[in-house]
Coordinates of C-alpha atoms in Angstrom, one line a residue:
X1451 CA -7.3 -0.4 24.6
X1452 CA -4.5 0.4 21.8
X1453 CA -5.3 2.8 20.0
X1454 CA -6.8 2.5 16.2
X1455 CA -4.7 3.6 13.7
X1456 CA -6.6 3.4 9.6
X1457 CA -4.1 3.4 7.0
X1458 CA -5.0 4.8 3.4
X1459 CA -4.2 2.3 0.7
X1460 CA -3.4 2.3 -2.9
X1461 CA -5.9 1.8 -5.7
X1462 CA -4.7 -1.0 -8.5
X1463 CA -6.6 -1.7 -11.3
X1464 CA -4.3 -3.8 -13.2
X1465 CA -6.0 -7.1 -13.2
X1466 CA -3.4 -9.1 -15.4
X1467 CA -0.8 -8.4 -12.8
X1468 CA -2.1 -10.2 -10.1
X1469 CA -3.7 -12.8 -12.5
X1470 CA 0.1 -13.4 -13.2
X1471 CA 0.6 -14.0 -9.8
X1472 CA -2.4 -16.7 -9.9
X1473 CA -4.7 -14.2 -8.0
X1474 CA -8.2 -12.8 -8.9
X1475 CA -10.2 -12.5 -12.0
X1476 CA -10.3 -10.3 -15.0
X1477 CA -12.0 -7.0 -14.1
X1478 CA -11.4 -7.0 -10.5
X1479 CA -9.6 -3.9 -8.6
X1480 CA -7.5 -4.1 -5.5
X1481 CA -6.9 -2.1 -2.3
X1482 CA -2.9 -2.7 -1.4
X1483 CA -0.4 -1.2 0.9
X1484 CA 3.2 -2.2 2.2
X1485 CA 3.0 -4.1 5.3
X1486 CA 5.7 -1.6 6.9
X1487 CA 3.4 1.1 7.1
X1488 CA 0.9 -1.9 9.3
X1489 CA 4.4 -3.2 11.2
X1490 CA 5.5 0.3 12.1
X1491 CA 2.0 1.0 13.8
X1492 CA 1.9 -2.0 15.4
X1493 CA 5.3 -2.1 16.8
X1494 CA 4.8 1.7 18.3
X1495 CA 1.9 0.4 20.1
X1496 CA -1.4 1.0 17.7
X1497 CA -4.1 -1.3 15.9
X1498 CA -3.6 -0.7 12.0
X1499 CA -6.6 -1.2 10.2
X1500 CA -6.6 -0.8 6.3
X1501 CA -8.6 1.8 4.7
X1502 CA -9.7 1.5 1.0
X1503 CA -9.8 4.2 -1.2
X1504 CA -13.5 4.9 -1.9
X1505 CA -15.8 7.6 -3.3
X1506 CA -18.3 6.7 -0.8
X1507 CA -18.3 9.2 1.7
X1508 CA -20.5 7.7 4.1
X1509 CA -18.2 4.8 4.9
X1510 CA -14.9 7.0 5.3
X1511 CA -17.0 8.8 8.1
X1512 CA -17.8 5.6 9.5
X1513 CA -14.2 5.0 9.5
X1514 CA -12.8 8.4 10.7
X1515 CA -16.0 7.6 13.8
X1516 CA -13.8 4.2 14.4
X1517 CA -10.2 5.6 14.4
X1518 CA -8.4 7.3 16.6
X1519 CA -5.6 8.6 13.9
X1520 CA -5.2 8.5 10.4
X1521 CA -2.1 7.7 8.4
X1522 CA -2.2 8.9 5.0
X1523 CA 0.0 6.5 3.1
X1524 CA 3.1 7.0 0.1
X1525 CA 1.2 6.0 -3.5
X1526 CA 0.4 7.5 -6.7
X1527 CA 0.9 11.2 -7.5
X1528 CA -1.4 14.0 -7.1
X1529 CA -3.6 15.2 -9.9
X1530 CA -2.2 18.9 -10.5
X1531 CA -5.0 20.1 -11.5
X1532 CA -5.7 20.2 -8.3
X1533 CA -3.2 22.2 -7.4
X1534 CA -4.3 24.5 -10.5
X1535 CA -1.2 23.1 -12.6
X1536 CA -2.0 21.1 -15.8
X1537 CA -0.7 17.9 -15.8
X1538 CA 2.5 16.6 -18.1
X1539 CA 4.6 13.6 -19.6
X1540 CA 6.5 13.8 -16.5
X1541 CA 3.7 13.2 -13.9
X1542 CA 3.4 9.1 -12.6
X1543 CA 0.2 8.0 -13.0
X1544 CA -2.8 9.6 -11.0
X1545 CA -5.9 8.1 -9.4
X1546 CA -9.3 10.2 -8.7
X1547 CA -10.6 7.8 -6.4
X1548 CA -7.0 7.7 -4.3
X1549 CA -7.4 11.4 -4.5
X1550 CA -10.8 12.1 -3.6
X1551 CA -10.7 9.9 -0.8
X1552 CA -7.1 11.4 1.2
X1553 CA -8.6 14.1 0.4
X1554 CA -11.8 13.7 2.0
X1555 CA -10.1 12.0 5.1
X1556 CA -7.3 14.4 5.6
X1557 CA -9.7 17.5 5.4
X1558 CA -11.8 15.4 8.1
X1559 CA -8.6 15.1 10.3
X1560 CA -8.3 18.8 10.1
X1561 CA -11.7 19.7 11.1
X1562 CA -12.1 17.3 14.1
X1563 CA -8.9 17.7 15.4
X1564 CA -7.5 14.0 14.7
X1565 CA -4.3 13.4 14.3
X1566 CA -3.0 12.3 11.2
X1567 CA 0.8 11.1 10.2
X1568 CA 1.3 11.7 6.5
X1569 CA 4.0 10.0 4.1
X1570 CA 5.7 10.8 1.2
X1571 CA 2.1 10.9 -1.3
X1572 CA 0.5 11.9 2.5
X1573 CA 2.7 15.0 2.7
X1574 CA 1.7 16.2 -0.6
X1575 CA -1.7 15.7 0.0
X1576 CA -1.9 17.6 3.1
X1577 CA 0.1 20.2 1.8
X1578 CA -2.5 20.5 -1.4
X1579 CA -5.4 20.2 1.1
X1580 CA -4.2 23.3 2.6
X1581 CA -3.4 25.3 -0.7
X1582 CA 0.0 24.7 -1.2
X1583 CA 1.4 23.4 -4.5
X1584 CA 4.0 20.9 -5.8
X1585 CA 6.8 20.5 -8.0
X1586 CA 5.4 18.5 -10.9
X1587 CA 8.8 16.7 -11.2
X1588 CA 11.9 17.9 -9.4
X1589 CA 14.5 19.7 -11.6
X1590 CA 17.6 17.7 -10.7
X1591 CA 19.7 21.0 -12.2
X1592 CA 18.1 22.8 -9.0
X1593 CA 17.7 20.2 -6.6
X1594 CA 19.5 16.5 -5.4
X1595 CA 17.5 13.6 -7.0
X1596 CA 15.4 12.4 -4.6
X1597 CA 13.8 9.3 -6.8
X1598 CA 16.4 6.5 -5.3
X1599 CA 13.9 4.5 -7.0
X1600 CA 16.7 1.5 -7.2
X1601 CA 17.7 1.6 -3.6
X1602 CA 17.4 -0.9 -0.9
X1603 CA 14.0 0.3 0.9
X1604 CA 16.6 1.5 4.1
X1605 CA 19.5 2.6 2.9
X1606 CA 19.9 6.3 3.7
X1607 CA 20.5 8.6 0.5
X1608 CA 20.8 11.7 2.0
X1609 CA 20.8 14.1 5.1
X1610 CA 17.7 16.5 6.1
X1611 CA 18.1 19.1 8.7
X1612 CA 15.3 19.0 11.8
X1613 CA 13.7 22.8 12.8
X1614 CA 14.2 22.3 16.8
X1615 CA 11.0 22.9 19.0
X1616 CA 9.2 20.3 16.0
X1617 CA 7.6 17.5 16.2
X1618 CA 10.6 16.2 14.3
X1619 CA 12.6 16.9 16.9
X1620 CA 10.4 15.7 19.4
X1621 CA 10.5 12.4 18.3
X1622 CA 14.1 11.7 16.7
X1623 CA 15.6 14.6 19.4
X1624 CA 18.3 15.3 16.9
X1625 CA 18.5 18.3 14.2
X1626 CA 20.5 16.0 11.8
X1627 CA 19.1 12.5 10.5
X1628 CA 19.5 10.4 7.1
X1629 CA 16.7 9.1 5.2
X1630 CA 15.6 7.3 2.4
X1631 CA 14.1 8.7 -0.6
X1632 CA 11.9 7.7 -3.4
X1633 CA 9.9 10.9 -4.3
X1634 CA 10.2 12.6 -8.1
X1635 CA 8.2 15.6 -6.7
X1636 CA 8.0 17.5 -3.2
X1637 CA 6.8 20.7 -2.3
X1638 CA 6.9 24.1 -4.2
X1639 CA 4.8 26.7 -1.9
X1640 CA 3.8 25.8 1.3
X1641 CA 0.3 25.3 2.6
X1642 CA -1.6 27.6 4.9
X1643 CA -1.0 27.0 8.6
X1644 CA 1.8 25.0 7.8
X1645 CA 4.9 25.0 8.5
X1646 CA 8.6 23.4 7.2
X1647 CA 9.9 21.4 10.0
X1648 CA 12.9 19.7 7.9
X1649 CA 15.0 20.4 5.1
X1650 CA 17.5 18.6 2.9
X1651 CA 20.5 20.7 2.1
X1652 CA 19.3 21.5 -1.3
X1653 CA 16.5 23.6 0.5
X1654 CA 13.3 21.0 -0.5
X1655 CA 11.3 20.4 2.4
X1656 CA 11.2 17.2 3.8
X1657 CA 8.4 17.7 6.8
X1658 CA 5.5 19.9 7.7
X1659 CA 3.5 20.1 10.5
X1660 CA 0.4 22.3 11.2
X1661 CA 0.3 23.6 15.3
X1662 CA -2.5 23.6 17.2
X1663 CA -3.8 20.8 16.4
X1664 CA -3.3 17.5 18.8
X1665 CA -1.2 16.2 15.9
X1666 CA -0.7 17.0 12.5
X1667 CA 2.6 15.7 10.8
X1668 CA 4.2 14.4 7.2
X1669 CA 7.3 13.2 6.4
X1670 CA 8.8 12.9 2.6
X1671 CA 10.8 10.0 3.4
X1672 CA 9.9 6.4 4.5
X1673 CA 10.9 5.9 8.2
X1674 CA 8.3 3.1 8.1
X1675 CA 10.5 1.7 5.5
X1676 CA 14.1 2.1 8.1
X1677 CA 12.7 1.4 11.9
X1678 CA 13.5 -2.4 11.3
X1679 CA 17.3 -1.5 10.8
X1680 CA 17.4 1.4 13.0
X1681 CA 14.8 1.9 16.0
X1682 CA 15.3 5.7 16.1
X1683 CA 12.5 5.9 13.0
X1684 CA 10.1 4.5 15.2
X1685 CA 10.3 7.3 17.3
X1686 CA 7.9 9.1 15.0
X1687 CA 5.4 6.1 14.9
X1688 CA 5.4 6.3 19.3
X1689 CA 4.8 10.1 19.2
X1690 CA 1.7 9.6 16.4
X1691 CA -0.1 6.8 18.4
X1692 CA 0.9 8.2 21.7
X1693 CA -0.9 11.4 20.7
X1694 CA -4.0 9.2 19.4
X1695 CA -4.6 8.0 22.7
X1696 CA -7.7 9.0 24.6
X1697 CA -7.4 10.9 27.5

């Protein structure tokens, strides 16, 4: 059997937009993700199944019980505080229940061994998880700005260099690649047991993994977003359900 493959999803509370759109009822709440992130899976060989963010705890166990990986989705920021930052004009908009329940599944991942793909929002999260902290909102004087928020979802915007003997590498099995990018913050100090597999040549990281697990990767950019224009971004998809399959 393929393997099973949940993928977080974003909370939306906004009722009036998808009453605009002739959908739902005033007061209701949504789960919703990009179908790339479901297409991606899919076309590396997995079963995507959608996971709702929740508070109840019981239900993500059932759900970590059913899976055999986790993807940890791109979404709404990361409350600083916990990260032990306050939080500013410049944070987006953040979600307790998106972040108590990443949280709660990628700390799951961790302790059973797994494996879990994170993207852009999953990155953060994992690197947060693990004590690291963020940039609140990268300082464009220091670094490239990474919020290509008016690009096409697979045009490249710039270049990240790929740490050989990764994960990275393992999948894409080159040391130079372009990516999209539509992140306003990325990682400051890096997590415990965690290492930067890729940077962009303004030194931000652009991929972690942790070792010694079966499987523990995140990726700033989008490749979910390119593989339909350019196989080679599927490569990372293949070596993510390839390593959730049981032996």
């Amino acid at each position: 059997m393929k393997p099973i493959i949940g993928i977080t999803a974003n909370y939306i509370d906004d009722d009036k937009f998808f009453m605009n759109l002739g959908l739902g009822a005033i007061g209701q709440a949504y789960s919703a993700l990009a179908i790339d992130y479901s297409k991606a899976i899919n076309h590396a060989g997995g079963i995507p199944i959608i996971i709702t963010p929740t508070y109840d705890t019981e239900y993500l166990d059932s759900i970590i019980n059913l899976c055999d990986g986790i993807l940890v989705s791109g979404g709404n920021d990361v409350n600083p505080l916990l990260y032990n930052k306050d939080n500013n004009s410049k944070v987006g908009r953040v979600l307790k229940i998106r972040d108590e329940s990443d949280f709660y599944l990628t700390k799951s991942c961790i302790e059973k061994d797994l494996p879990l793909l994170g993207i852009c929002r999953g990155l953060q999260v994992l690197n947060v998880v693990q004590g690291g902290t963020l940039y609140r909102h990268i300082n464009t004087d220091k670094f490239l700005d990474h919020s290509a928020a008016n690009s096409y979802k697979s045009l490249v915007s710039h270049y990240i260099n790929i740490e050989k003997y990764s994960l990275l590498y393992e999948a894409f099995q080159k040391t130079k690649i372009g990516v999209n990018s539509f992140h306003h913050q990325g990682i400051e100090k890096l997590g415990n047991n965690l290492k930067s597999i890729a940077e962009s040549r303004d030194g931000l990281c652009e991929s972690i993994q942790m070792d010694n697990k079966k499987f523990i990767v995140a990726t700033q950019f989008h490749p979910e977003m390119m593989f339909e224009d350019d196989n080679l971004y599927l490569e990372i998809f293949k070596l993510f359900v390839n390593s959730c399959k049981k032996n």
